[in-house]
mmCIF file of C-alpha atoms and ligand atoms in Angstrom:
data_model
loop_
_atom_site.group_PDB
_atom_site.id
_atom_site.type_symbol
_atom_site.label_atom_id
_atom_site.label_comp_id
_atom_site.label_asym_id
_atom_site.label_seq_id
_atom_site.Cartn_x
_atom_site.Cartn_y
_atom_site.Cartn_z
ATOM 1 C CA MET A 305 -13.336 16.978 -4.592
ATOM 2 C CA ARG A 306 -11.858 17.051 -1.081
ATOM 3 C CA ILE A 307 -10.412 13.602 -0.395
ATOM 4 C CA LEU A 308 -9.461 12.177 2.978
ATOM 5 C CA VAL A 309 -6.520 9.879 2.267
ATOM 6 C CA THR A 310 -5.621 7.699 5.242
ATOM 7 C CA GLY A 311 -2.140 6.180 5.408
ATOM 8 C CA GLY A 312 -0.901 8.818 2.964
ATOM 9 C CA ALA A 313 2.577 8.942 4.527
ATOM 10 C CA GLY A 314 3.205 5.301 3.603
ATOM 11 C CA PHE A 315 4.461 3.814 0.366
ATOM 12 C CA ILE A 316 1.376 3.605 -1.865
ATOM 13 C CA GLY A 317 -0.530 6.380 -0.091
ATOM 14 C CA SER A 318 2.215 8.954 -0.650
ATOM 15 C CA ASN A 319 2.433 8.013 -4.341
ATOM 16 C CA PHE A 320 -1.372 8.301 -4.588
ATOM 17 C CA VAL A 321 -1.470 11.750 -2.976
ATOM 18 C CA ARG A 322 1.090 12.974 -5.487
ATOM 19 C CA LEU A 323 -0.882 11.495 -8.400
ATOM 20 C CA ILE A 324 -4.110 13.204 -7.271
ATOM 21 C CA LEU A 325 -2.474 16.598 -6.802
ATOM 22 C CA ARG A 326 -0.767 16.275 -10.202
ATOM 23 C CA ASN A 327 -3.727 14.995 -12.246
ATOM 24 C CA HIS A 328 -6.673 16.773 -10.591
ATOM 25 C CA PRO A 329 -5.940 20.474 -10.118
ATOM 26 C CA ASP A 330 -9.331 21.050 -8.449
ATOM 27 C CA ASP A 331 -8.919 18.304 -5.848
ATOM 28 C CA GLU A 332 -7.661 18.773 -2.310
ATOM 29 C CA VAL A 333 -6.184 16.115 -0.064
ATOM 30 C CA VAL A 334 -6.422 15.793 3.695
ATOM 31 C CA ASN A 335 -3.710 13.276 4.526
ATOM 32 C CA PHE A 336 -4.387 11.449 7.805
ATOM 33 C CA ASP A 337 -1.655 9.161 9.106
ATOM 34 C CA ALA A 338 -0.561 7.811 12.488
ATOM 35 C CA LEU A 339 3.096 7.714 11.393
ATOM 36 C CA THR A 340 3.697 4.187 12.623
ATOM 37 C CA TYR A 341 7.105 2.649 11.878
ATOM 38 C CA ALA A 342 5.947 2.416 8.209
ATOM 39 C CA GLY A 343 4.794 6.025 7.935
ATOM 40 C CA ASN A 344 7.489 8.509 7.007
ATOM 41 C CA ILE A 345 6.810 12.211 6.828
ATOM 42 C CA GLU A 346 9.910 12.513 4.646
ATOM 43 C CA ASN A 347 7.860 10.791 1.899
ATOM 44 C CA LEU A 348 5.839 14.032 1.740
ATOM 45 C CA ALA A 349 8.689 16.547 1.986
ATOM 46 C CA ASP A 350 7.984 18.028 -1.464
ATOM 47 C CA LEU A 351 4.310 18.649 -0.540
ATOM 48 C CA LYS A 352 4.951 20.644 2.627
ATOM 49 C CA ASP A 353 4.041 23.979 1.049
ATOM 50 C CA ASN A 354 1.318 22.716 -1.300
ATOM 51 C CA PRO A 355 -1.902 24.568 -0.359
ATOM 52 C CA ARG A 356 -4.015 21.632 -1.627
ATOM 53 C CA HIS A 357 -2.370 19.168 0.766
ATOM 54 C CA THR A 358 -2.983 19.155 4.515
ATOM 55 C CA PHE A 359 -1.290 16.644 6.798
ATOM 56 C CA VAL A 360 -3.133 15.577 9.965
ATOM 57 C CA HIS A 361 -1.407 13.304 12.478
ATOM 58 C CA GLY A 362 -3.908 10.739 13.803
ATOM 59 C CA ASP A 363 -4.986 7.151 14.237
ATOM 60 C CA ILE A 364 -7.881 5.579 12.304
ATOM 61 C CA ALA A 365 -8.552 3.281 15.272
ATOM 62 C CA SER A 366 -9.161 6.270 17.565
ATOM 63 C CA THR A 367 -12.771 7.487 17.417
ATOM 64 C CA ARG A 368 -11.597 10.846 18.744
ATOM 65 C CA ASP A 369 -8.877 11.348 16.131
ATOM 66 C CA VAL A 370 -11.252 10.348 13.335
ATOM 67 C CA ALA A 371 -14.003 12.671 14.606
ATOM 68 C CA ARG A 372 -11.420 15.492 14.712
ATOM 69 C CA VAL A 373 -10.307 15.011 11.108
ATOM 70 C CA PHE A 374 -13.864 14.876 9.738
ATOM 71 C CA ARG A 375 -15.118 17.863 11.734
ATOM 72 C CA GLY A 376 -15.447 20.943 9.564
ATOM 73 C CA GLN A 377 -13.258 19.513 6.797
ATOM 74 C CA GLY A 378 -16.017 19.053 4.181
ATOM 75 C CA ILE A 379 -14.750 15.628 3.161
ATOM 76 C CA ASP A 380 -16.318 14.351 -0.095
ATOM 77 C CA ALA A 381 -14.521 11.017 -0.364
ATOM 78 C CA VAL A 382 -12.380 8.684 1.740
ATOM 79 C CA VAL A 383 -9.587 6.503 0.342
ATOM 80 C CA ASN A 384 -8.398 4.135 3.065
ATOM 81 C CA PHE A 385 -4.779 3.031 2.691
ATOM 82 C CA ALA A 386 -4.026 3.030 6.424
ATOM 83 C CA ALA A 387 -3.070 -0.460 7.506
ATOM 84 C CA GLU A 388 -0.493 -2.676 9.050
ATOM 85 C CA SER A 389 0.755 -4.081 5.758
ATOM 86 C CA HIS A 390 3.610 -6.530 6.366
ATOM 87 C CA VAL A 391 2.804 -10.260 6.374
ATOM 88 C CA ASP A 392 5.996 -11.254 8.256
ATOM 89 C CA ARG A 393 5.203 -8.850 11.114
ATOM 90 C CA SER A 394 1.688 -10.295 11.408
ATOM 91 C CA LEU A 395 3.247 -13.753 11.720
ATOM 92 C CA HIS A 396 6.168 -12.996 14.008
ATOM 93 C CA MET A 397 4.987 -10.035 16.114
ATOM 94 C CA GLY A 398 1.345 -11.048 16.517
ATOM 95 C CA PRO A 399 -1.923 -9.975 14.948
ATOM 96 C CA ARG A 400 -3.282 -7.571 17.614
ATOM 97 C CA VAL A 401 -2.199 -4.326 15.985
ATOM 98 C CA PHE A 402 -3.388 -5.713 12.629
ATOM 99 C CA ILE A 403 -6.846 -6.388 14.059
ATOM 100 C CA ARG A 404 -6.936 -2.954 15.680
ATOM 101 C CA THR A 405 -5.919 -0.911 12.637
ATOM 102 C CA ASN A 406 -7.106 -3.020 9.726
ATOM 103 C CA ILE A 407 -10.522 -4.064 11.061
ATOM 104 C CA LEU A 408 -11.478 -1.723 13.925
ATOM 105 C CA GLY A 409 -9.880 1.300 12.240
ATOM 106 C CA THR A 410 -11.730 0.628 8.985
ATOM 107 C CA GLN A 411 -15.025 0.320 10.870
ATOM 108 C CA ILE A 412 -14.444 3.623 12.690
ATOM 109 C CA LEU A 413 -13.813 5.291 9.321
ATOM 110 C CA LEU A 414 -16.957 3.712 7.853
ATOM 111 C CA ASP A 415 -19.049 5.009 10.767
ATOM 112 C CA ALA A 416 -17.626 8.516 10.374
ATOM 113 C CA ALA A 417 -18.152 8.426 6.602
ATOM 114 C CA ARG A 418 -21.830 7.577 7.127
ATOM 115 C CA LYS A 419 -22.276 10.214 9.795
ATOM 116 C CA HIS A 420 -20.760 12.915 7.600
ATOM 117 C CA ARG A 421 -22.622 11.764 4.479
ATOM 118 C CA VAL A 422 -19.427 11.141 2.520
ATOM 119 C CA GLN A 423 -20.221 10.540 -1.158
ATOM 120 C CA ARG A 424 -17.650 7.807 -1.741
ATOM 121 C CA PHE A 425 -15.600 5.387 0.358
ATOM 122 C CA LEU A 426 -12.805 3.440 -1.307
ATOM 123 C CA GLN A 427 -11.174 0.581 0.586
ATOM 124 C CA VAL A 428 -7.682 -0.324 -0.623
ATOM 125 C CA SER A 429 -7.502 -4.087 -0.314
ATOM 126 C CA THR A 430 -5.246 -6.848 -1.553
ATOM 127 C CA ASP A 431 -5.145 -10.001 -3.662
ATOM 128 C CA GLU A 432 -3.982 -11.830 -0.511
ATOM 129 C CA VAL A 433 -7.583 -12.043 0.724
ATOM 130 C CA TYR A 434 -8.221 -14.703 -1.956
ATOM 131 C CA GLY A 435 -5.621 -17.098 -0.503
ATOM 132 C CA SER A 436 -3.301 -19.173 -2.662
ATOM 133 C CA LEU A 437 -3.703 -20.516 -6.224
ATOM 134 C CA GLY A 438 -2.760 -23.905 -7.649
ATOM 135 C CA PRO A 439 -0.512 -24.109 -10.712
ATOM 136 C CA THR A 440 -3.057 -22.514 -13.086
ATOM 137 C CA GLY A 441 -5.742 -19.820 -13.136
ATOM 138 C CA ALA A 442 -6.078 -16.341 -11.663
ATOM 139 C CA PHE A 443 -8.148 -14.594 -8.985
ATOM 140 C CA THR A 444 -11.337 -12.930 -10.188
ATOM 141 C CA GLU A 445 -13.658 -10.749 -8.130
ATOM 142 C CA ALA A 446 -15.878 -13.843 -7.700
ATOM 143 C CA THR A 447 -13.106 -15.959 -6.135
ATOM 144 C CA PRO A 448 -14.095 -16.865 -2.541
ATOM 145 C CA LEU A 449 -12.054 -15.159 0.179
ATOM 146 C CA GLN A 450 -9.683 -17.642 1.847
ATOM 147 C CA PRO A 451 -7.020 -15.579 3.628
ATOM 148 C CA ASN A 452 -4.142 -17.644 4.988
ATOM 149 C CA ASN A 453 -2.121 -15.347 7.273
ATOM 150 C CA PRO A 454 -3.091 -12.886 10.021
ATOM 151 C CA TYR A 455 -2.461 -9.844 7.799
ATOM 152 C CA SER A 456 -4.682 -11.080 4.976
ATOM 153 C CA ALA A 457 -7.319 -12.296 7.443
ATOM 154 C CA THR A 458 -7.633 -8.769 8.850
ATOM 155 C CA LYS A 459 -7.776 -7.264 5.346
ATOM 156 C CA ALA A 460 -10.561 -9.716 4.475
ATOM 157 C CA GLY A 461 -12.345 -8.730 7.693
ATOM 158 C CA ALA A 462 -12.164 -5.091 6.656
ATOM 159 C CA ASP A 463 -13.510 -5.932 3.188
ATOM 160 C CA PHE A 464 -16.521 -7.614 4.792
ATOM 161 C CA MET A 465 -17.200 -4.573 7.014
ATOM 162 C CA VAL A 466 -17.070 -2.312 3.938
ATOM 163 C CA ARG A 467 -19.442 -4.641 2.101
ATOM 164 C CA ALA A 468 -21.817 -4.616 5.106
ATOM 165 C CA ALA A 469 -21.762 -0.803 5.340
ATOM 166 C CA HIS A 470 -22.834 -0.632 1.701
ATOM 167 C CA HIS A 471 -25.391 -3.426 1.875
ATOM 168 C CA SER A 472 -27.015 -2.553 5.206
ATOM 169 C CA HIS A 473 -26.613 1.219 5.348
ATOM 170 C CA GLY A 474 -26.332 2.245 1.711
ATOM 171 C CA LEU A 475 -22.826 3.721 2.038
ATOM 172 C CA ASN A 476 -21.410 4.420 -1.418
ATOM 173 C CA ALA A 477 -18.418 2.117 -1.070
ATOM 174 C CA VAL A 478 -16.065 0.353 -3.487
ATOM 175 C CA ILE A 479 -13.157 -2.011 -2.898
ATOM 176 C CA THR A 480 -9.961 -2.401 -4.925
ATOM 177 C CA ARG A 481 -7.836 -5.524 -4.571
ATOM 178 C CA CYS A 482 -4.319 -5.223 -5.915
ATOM 179 C CA SER A 483 -1.262 -7.416 -6.289
ATOM 180 C CA ASN A 484 2.344 -6.743 -5.139
ATOM 181 C CA ASN A 485 3.415 -3.140 -5.654
ATOM 182 C CA PHE A 486 6.927 -1.836 -6.156
ATOM 183 C CA GLY A 487 8.410 1.591 -6.801
ATOM 184 C CA PRO A 488 9.710 4.692 -5.004
ATOM 185 C CA TYR A 489 9.198 5.113 -1.227
ATOM 186 C CA GLN A 490 8.554 1.431 -0.442
ATOM 187 C CA PHE A 491 9.674 0.569 3.072
ATOM 188 C CA PRO A 492 12.821 -1.591 2.881
ATOM 189 C CA GLU A 493 11.279 -4.584 4.673
ATOM 190 C CA LYS A 494 9.426 -5.688 1.505
ATOM 191 C CA LEU A 495 11.047 -7.950 -1.093
ATOM 192 C CA ILE A 496 12.185 -5.537 -3.810
ATOM 193 C CA PRO A 497 13.557 -2.619 -1.721
ATOM 194 C CA LEU A 498 15.116 -5.046 0.786
ATOM 195 C CA MET A 499 16.946 -6.901 -1.987
ATOM 196 C CA ILE A 500 18.141 -3.645 -3.570
ATOM 197 C CA ALA A 501 19.415 -2.300 -0.238
ATOM 198 C CA ASN A 502 21.177 -5.559 0.654
ATOM 199 C CA ALA A 503 22.715 -5.919 -2.802
ATOM 200 C CA LEU A 504 24.051 -2.356 -2.669
ATOM 201 C CA ALA A 505 25.674 -3.200 0.680
ATOM 202 C CA ASP A 506 26.982 -6.579 -0.615
ATOM 203 C CA LYS A 507 24.903 -8.293 2.083
ATOM 204 C CA PRO A 508 23.144 -11.677 1.638
ATOM 205 C CA LEU A 509 19.752 -11.610 -0.130
ATOM 206 C CA PRO A 510 17.405 -13.819 1.956
ATOM 207 C CA VAL A 511 15.081 -15.798 -0.336
ATOM 208 C CA TYR A 512 12.380 -17.737 1.501
ATOM 209 C CA GLY A 513 12.057 -21.490 0.848
ATOM 210 C CA ASP A 514 12.813 -22.560 -2.710
ATOM 211 C CA GLY A 515 12.233 -19.071 -4.157
ATOM 212 C CA LEU A 516 9.558 -20.412 -6.501
ATOM 213 C CA HIS A 517 6.596 -18.650 -4.847
ATOM 214 C CA VAL A 518 4.828 -16.594 -7.484
ATOM 215 C CA ARG A 519 3.594 -13.021 -7.034
ATOM 216 C CA ASP A 520 1.994 -10.676 -9.578
ATOM 217 C CA TRP A 521 3.927 -7.379 -9.670
ATOM 218 C CA ILE A 522 2.554 -3.933 -10.497
ATOM 219 C CA TYR A 523 4.311 -0.572 -10.559
ATOM 220 C CA VAL A 524 2.909 1.622 -7.797
ATOM 221 C CA GLU A 525 1.939 4.391 -10.234
ATOM 222 C CA ASP A 526 -0.334 1.910 -12.078
ATOM 223 C CA HIS A 527 -1.994 0.830 -8.832
ATOM 224 C CA CYS A 528 -2.593 4.499 -7.964
ATOM 225 C CA SER A 529 -4.089 5.270 -11.385
ATOM 226 C CA GLY A 530 -6.397 2.248 -10.927
ATOM 227 C CA ILE A 531 -7.582 3.504 -7.537
ATOM 228 C CA ASP A 532 -8.176 6.938 -9.041
ATOM 229 C CA VAL A 533 -10.334 5.455 -11.821
ATOM 230 C CA VAL A 534 -12.324 3.240 -9.427
ATOM 231 C CA LEU A 535 -12.812 6.220 -7.094
ATOM 232 C CA ARG A 536 -14.429 8.237 -9.886
ATOM 233 C CA LYS A 537 -16.092 5.574 -12.041
ATOM 234 C CA GLY A 538 -16.538 2.392 -9.976
ATOM 235 C CA VAL A 539 -20.028 1.074 -9.259
ATOM 236 C CA ALA A 540 -21.039 1.302 -5.584
ATOM 237 C CA GLY A 541 -20.864 -2.062 -3.815
ATOM 238 C CA GLU A 542 -18.454 -3.557 -6.368
ATOM 239 C CA VAL A 543 -14.958 -4.976 -6.074
ATOM 240 C CA TYR A 544 -12.266 -4.286 -8.709
ATOM 241 C CA ASN A 545 -9.127 -6.399 -9.090
ATOM 242 C CA LEU A 546 -6.006 -4.457 -10.092
ATOM 243 C CA GLY A 547 -2.898 -6.319 -11.203
ATOM 244 C CA GLY A 548 0.118 -5.908 -13.440
ATOM 245 C CA ASN A 549 -0.223 -9.097 -15.539
ATOM 246 C CA TYR A 550 3.312 -9.999 -14.497
ATOM 247 C CA ASP A 551 3.305 -13.092 -12.291
ATOM 248 C CA VAL A 552 6.744 -14.657 -11.824
ATOM 249 C CA PRO A 553 8.686 -16.616 -9.154
ATOM 250 C CA ASN A 554 10.460 -14.535 -6.507
ATOM 251 C CA ILE A 555 13.873 -15.825 -7.555
ATOM 252 C CA GLN A 556 13.424 -14.251 -10.996
ATOM 253 C CA ILE A 557 12.806 -10.849 -9.392
ATOM 254 C CA VAL A 558 15.848 -11.203 -7.134
ATOM 255 C CA LYS A 559 18.127 -12.233 -10.015
ATOM 256 C CA GLY A 560 16.787 -9.318 -12.084
ATOM 257 C CA ILE A 561 17.778 -6.860 -9.353
ATOM 258 C CA LEU A 562 21.271 -8.342 -9.053
ATOM 259 C CA LYS A 563 21.727 -8.085 -12.819
ATOM 260 C CA LEU A 564 20.660 -4.432 -12.885
ATOM 261 C CA LEU A 565 23.106 -3.632 -10.091
ATOM 262 C CA GLY A 566 25.948 -5.696 -11.594
ATOM 263 C CA LYS A 567 26.142 -7.845 -8.437
ATOM 264 C CA PRO A 568 26.799 -11.638 -8.328
ATOM 265 C CA ASP A 569 24.093 -14.303 -7.830
ATOM 266 C CA SER A 570 26.303 -15.669 -5.023
ATOM 267 C CA LEU A 571 24.697 -13.035 -2.751
ATOM 268 C CA ILE A 572 21.461 -15.074 -2.888
ATOM 269 C CA THR A 573 20.911 -17.025 0.339
ATOM 270 C CA TYR A 574 18.028 -19.448 0.664
ATOM 271 C CA VAL A 575 16.544 -19.177 4.166
ATOM 272 C CA LYS A 576 13.771 -20.850 6.190
ATOM 273 C CA ASP A 577 10.385 -20.419 4.528
ATOM 274 C CA ARG A 578 7.655 -18.074 5.777
ATOM 275 C CA PRO A 579 5.098 -20.119 7.773
ATOM 276 C CA GLY A 580 2.064 -20.972 5.617
ATOM 277 C CA HIS A 581 3.657 -19.117 2.682
ATOM 278 C CA ASP A 582 1.068 -18.674 -0.107
ATOM 279 C CA ARG A 583 2.446 -20.440 -3.187
ATOM 280 C CA ARG A 584 1.023 -18.455 -6.066
ATOM 281 C CA TYR A 585 -0.971 -15.292 -6.744
ATOM 282 C CA ALA A 586 -2.185 -14.130 -10.170
ATOM 283 C CA MET A 587 -4.787 -11.488 -10.929
ATOM 284 C CA ASP A 588 -7.511 -11.319 -13.544
ATOM 285 C CA ASN A 589 -8.024 -7.581 -14.001
ATOM 286 C CA THR A 590 -10.582 -7.884 -16.834
ATOM 287 C CA ARG A 591 -13.331 -6.014 -14.996
ATOM 288 C CA ALA A 592 -11.272 -2.864 -14.346
ATOM 289 C CA ARG A 593 -9.988 -2.938 -17.940
ATOM 290 C CA THR A 594 -13.263 -3.543 -19.747
ATOM 291 C CA GLU A 595 -15.718 -1.706 -17.488
ATOM 292 C CA LEU A 596 -13.559 1.251 -16.415
ATOM 293 C CA GLY A 597 -10.995 1.519 -19.208
ATOM 294 C CA TRP A 598 -8.013 1.245 -16.820
ATOM 295 C CA GLN A 599 -4.838 -0.617 -17.629
ATOM 296 C CA PRO A 600 -1.316 -0.807 -16.248
ATOM 297 C CA ALA A 601 0.927 1.444 -18.341
ATOM 298 C CA HIS A 602 4.438 0.566 -17.128
ATOM 299 C CA PRO A 603 6.195 -2.524 -18.564
ATOM 300 C CA PHE A 604 7.792 -4.480 -15.700
ATOM 301 C CA ASP A 605 11.413 -4.355 -16.917
ATOM 302 C CA ASP A 606 11.362 -0.561 -17.384
ATOM 303 C CA ALA A 607 9.645 -0.017 -14.038
ATOM 304 C CA LEU A 608 12.090 -2.281 -12.184
ATOM 305 C CA ARG A 609 15.033 -0.445 -13.754
ATOM 306 C CA GLU A 610 13.539 2.920 -12.720
ATOM 307 C CA THR A 611 12.907 1.605 -9.223
ATOM 308 C CA VAL A 612 16.451 0.307 -8.818
ATOM 309 C CA ASN A 613 17.774 3.669 -10.082
ATOM 310 C CA TRP A 614 15.526 5.484 -7.584
ATOM 311 C CA TYR A 615 16.939 3.505 -4.646
ATOM 312 C CA VAL A 616 20.478 4.066 -5.893
ATOM 313 C CA ALA A 617 19.805 7.813 -6.158
ATOM 314 C CA HIS A 618 17.976 7.999 -2.796
ATOM 315 C CA GLN A 619 20.323 6.055 -0.545
ATOM 316 C CA THR A 620 19.961 8.679 2.198
ATOM 317 C CA TRP A 621 16.176 8.131 2.214
ATOM 318 C CA TRP A 622 16.390 4.416 2.959
ATOM 319 C CA GLN A 623 19.529 4.588 5.058
ATOM 320 C CA ARG A 624 17.692 6.990 7.413
ATOM 321 C CA ILE A 625 14.993 4.318 7.706
ATOM 322 C CA VAL A 626 17.495 1.549 8.366
ATOM 323 C CA SER A 627 19.190 3.710 11.047
ATOM 324 C CA GLY A 628 15.871 4.910 12.562
ATOM 325 C CA GLU A 629 16.712 8.610 11.950
ATOM 326 C CA TYR A 630 13.541 9.099 9.883
ATOM 327 C CA ARG A 631 11.399 8.896 13.008
ATOM 328 C CA LYS A 632 12.682 12.278 14.158
ATOM 329 C CA ALA A 633 11.592 14.013 10.958
ATOM 330 C CA TYR A 634 7.966 14.590 11.960
ATOM 331 C CA ASP A 635 8.995 16.684 14.967
ATOM 332 C CA GLN A 636 11.277 18.753 12.782
ATOM 333 C CA MET A 637 8.628 19.357 10.083
ATOM 334 C CA TYR A 638 5.328 19.434 11.976
ATOM 335 C CA GLY A 639 6.016 18.901 15.704
ATOM 336 C CA TRP A 640 5.269 22.572 16.526
ATOM 337 C CA ARG A 641 1.633 22.001 15.479
ATOM 338 C CA ASP A 642 1.011 19.258 18.064
ATOM 339 C CA LYS A 643 2.399 21.535 20.794
ATOM 340 C CA GLU A 644 0.016 24.432 20.022
HETATM 341 P P1 NAD B 1510 2.737 0.937 4.254
HETATM 342 O O1 NAD B 1510 2.962 0.019 5.403
HETATM 343 O O2 NAD B 1510 3.903 1.441 3.472
HETATM 344 O O3 NAD B 1510 1.934 2.236 4.747
HETATM 345 C C1 NAD B 1510 0.877 2.164 5.656
HETATM 346 C C2 NAD B 1510 0.600 3.580 6.160
HETATM 347 O O4 NAD B 1510 -0.522 3.522 7.058
HETATM 348 C C3 NAD B 1510 1.770 4.193 6.957
HETATM 349 O O5 NAD B 1510 1.980 5.528 6.555
HETATM 350 C C4 NAD B 1510 1.290 4.115 8.394
HETATM 351 O O6 NAD B 1510 1.824 5.148 9.231
HETATM 352 C C5 NAD B 1510 -0.208 4.264 8.223
HETATM 353 N N1 NAD B 1510 -0.965 3.694 9.352
HETATM 354 C C6 NAD B 1510 -0.799 2.468 9.911
HETATM 355 N N2 NAD B 1510 -1.650 2.320 10.945
HETATM 356 C C7 NAD B 1510 -2.384 3.471 11.008
HETATM 357 C C8 NAD B 1510 -3.441 3.901 11.844
HETATM 358 N N3 NAD B 1510 -3.895 3.153 12.851
HETATM 359 N N4 NAD B 1510 -3.979 5.124 11.620
HETATM 360 C C9 NAD B 1510 -3.512 5.906 10.613
HETATM 361 N N5 NAD B 1510 -2.496 5.556 9.803
HETATM 362 C C10 NAD B 1510 -1.950 4.339 9.999
HETATM 363 O O7 NAD B 1510 1.694 0.192 3.336
HETATM 364 P P2 NAD B 1510 1.523 0.198 1.746
HETATM 365 O O8 NAD B 1510 2.356 -0.874 1.175
HETATM 366 O O9 NAD B 1510 1.640 1.574 1.243
HETATM 367 O O10 NAD B 1510 -0.006 -0.300 1.646
HETATM 368 C C11 NAD B 1510 -1.066 0.632 1.713
HETATM 369 C C12 NAD B 1510 -2.384 -0.101 1.604
HETATM 370 O O11 NAD B 1510 -2.431 -0.834 0.390
HETATM 371 C C13 NAD B 1510 -2.634 -1.121 2.718
HETATM 372 O O12 NAD B 1510 -3.987 -1.056 3.075
HETATM 373 C C14 NAD B 1510 -2.304 -2.451 2.079
HETATM 374 O O13 NAD B 1510 -3.042 -3.493 2.667
HETATM 375 C C15 NAD B 1510 -2.729 -2.197 0.645
HETATM 376 N N6 NAD B 1510 -2.031 -2.972 -0.373
HETATM 377 C C16 NAD B 1510 -0.657 -2.974 -0.422
HETATM 378 C C17 NAD B 1510 -0.010 -3.665 -1.435
HETATM 379 C C18 NAD B 1510 1.500 -3.677 -1.540
HETATM 380 O O14 NAD B 1510 2.027 -4.393 -2.381
HETATM 381 N N7 NAD B 1510 2.229 -2.923 -0.752
HETATM 382 C C19 NAD B 1510 -0.772 -4.351 -2.398
HETATM 383 C C20 NAD B 1510 -2.160 -4.346 -2.312
HETATM 384 C C21 NAD B 1510 -2.777 -3.629 -1.305
HETATM 385 O O1 DAU B 1511 -0.033 -9.282 -2.684
HETATM 386 C C1 DAU B 1511 -0.232 -8.006 -2.136
HETATM 387 C C2 DAU B 1511 0.546 -7.909 -0.845
HETATM 388 O O2 DAU B 1511 1.934 -7.785 -1.222
HETATM 389 C C3 DAU B 1511 0.142 -6.733 0.027
HETATM 390 O O3 DAU B 1511 -1.182 -6.916 0.460
HETATM 391 C C4 DAU B 1511 1.067 -6.612 1.252
HETATM 392 O O4 DAU B 1511 0.747 -5.443 1.998
HETATM 393 C C5 DAU B 1511 2.495 -6.499 0.754
HETATM 394 O O5 DAU B 1511 3.387 -6.480 1.868
HETATM 395 C C6 DAU B 1511 2.827 -7.677 -0.158
HETATM 396 O O6 DAU B 1511 2.836 -8.913 0.611
HETATM 397 P P1 DAU B 1511 3.916 -10.037 0.324
HETATM 398 O O7 DAU B 1511 4.042 -10.904 1.513
HETATM 399 O O8 DAU B 1511 3.642 -10.706 -0.971
HETATM 400 O O9 DAU B 1511 5.193 -9.091 0.124
HETATM 401 P P2 DAU B 1511 6.724 -9.258 0.597
HETATM 402 O O10 DAU B 1511 7.494 -8.183 -0.097
HETATM 403 O O11 DAU B 1511 6.855 -9.369 2.075
HETATM 404 O O12 DAU B 1511 7.122 -10.657 -0.035
HETATM 405 C C7 DAU B 1511 7.031 -10.903 -1.433
HETATM 406 C C8 DAU B 1511 7.460 -12.324 -1.696
HETATM 407 O O13 DAU B 1511 8.861 -12.434 -1.425
HETATM 408 C C9 DAU B 1511 6.793 -13.334 -0.791
HETATM 409 O O14 DAU B 1511 6.576 -14.539 -1.527
HETATM 410 C C10 DAU B 1511 7.799 -13.575 0.310
HETATM 411 C C11 DAU B 1511 9.128 -13.382 -0.402
HETATM 412 N N1 DAU B 1511 10.222 -12.811 0.430
HETATM 413 C C12 DAU B 1511 9.983 -11.673 1.120
HETATM 414 C C13 DAU B 1511 10.963 -11.103 1.899
HETATM 415 C C14 DAU B 1511 10.695 -9.835 2.700
HETATM 416 C C15 DAU B 1511 11.474 -13.427 0.446
HETATM 417 O O15 DAU B 1511 11.685 -14.466 -0.217
HETATM 418 N N2 DAU B 1511 12.453 -12.857 1.209
HETATM 419 C C16 DAU B 1511 12.247 -11.729 1.959
HETATM 420 O O16 DAU B 1511 13.184 -11.272 2.654
#
């Protein structure tokens, strides 16, 4: 299978590309990414000479760029990771770029997938589209969509466009909705890598509100294996929830990181809450487990320890992000191609 992976220079996308190349020796990946602030070509450094991996620099919200990547590539399947993914940015910097990439970009990909008779389209979505839970229960695939922030509203919009492309035009499309990921290559603006980086620098760890907001956490490798299974075995038109069965308050995660690093709890600083902060997420992943035979394989404590060790061992990787140096890496690795 020749898979077009969009957003494959980001956190989850780069982990997914690696998983495909490792587990499916006959598959090829065309990796299409705009390299926004969140895209980092250094995440793909070890794949530079892999003949089954081709990187194409482009924007999913540009009809021209998308036409260029489909033309003559023989794409069998699309897995769409490309998105503006950070809730705080959607709140504080405005939703325009979220609407452009997450909704318009997804629609442009759907149109191209139909035109080129792609056999499978997988939309990588999020549990955030369901909104917030009360003190009990978990999201199922039948939970109504009630997104509460601009990011999740645009992801829900994209989900509806994918559903419409399947229902109206018969596109073979599936949607995965996953909970909070953590692991190697996560941009240090998200909770876990930010807390690790700050703790290592003995800087304050900013916990929003009372720190009792609950998220379900899943190791990125388990999310990627779930996407891989849904890509190959999911029923067209269906949604599959993926989650790690580990829903805990944020403060527990932050204290766990401090403990692993041998740093004091006094670094924790409670700060002003995120506007409209969703109180609790929890995922019911029964469908993916019983119908597709998928399940998360990494116990949380082991995966968090491995993740903390990864950030300790890869301080140059995230320090180049913090300093902005990483943005020069594309020119060094691939810039000559754009100039041809
Ligand atoms: P990320 O921000 O780390 O990566 C996003 C990638 O998309 C970057 O490489 C970026 O350059 C690229 N991109 C952005 N706009 C683009 C555009 N217009 N054209 C082409 N490429 C573009 O995000 P992530 O955390 O890896 O999330 C990937 C996907 O998974 C997103 O769709 C997100 O909504 C979804 N998701 C994330 C989580 C999570 O916990 N991180 C959980 C569930 C679902
Ligand atoms: O649930 C899936 C979603 O998880 C994905 O769709 C998003 O792309 C991804 O960014 C993530 O969204 P969250 O808003 O849940 O992730 P974030 O890491 O920003 O925050 C996790 C929790 O930690 C949330 O309750 C807010 C809190 N938080 C976050 C930051 C960055 C803090 O308390 N302090 C912080 O500095």
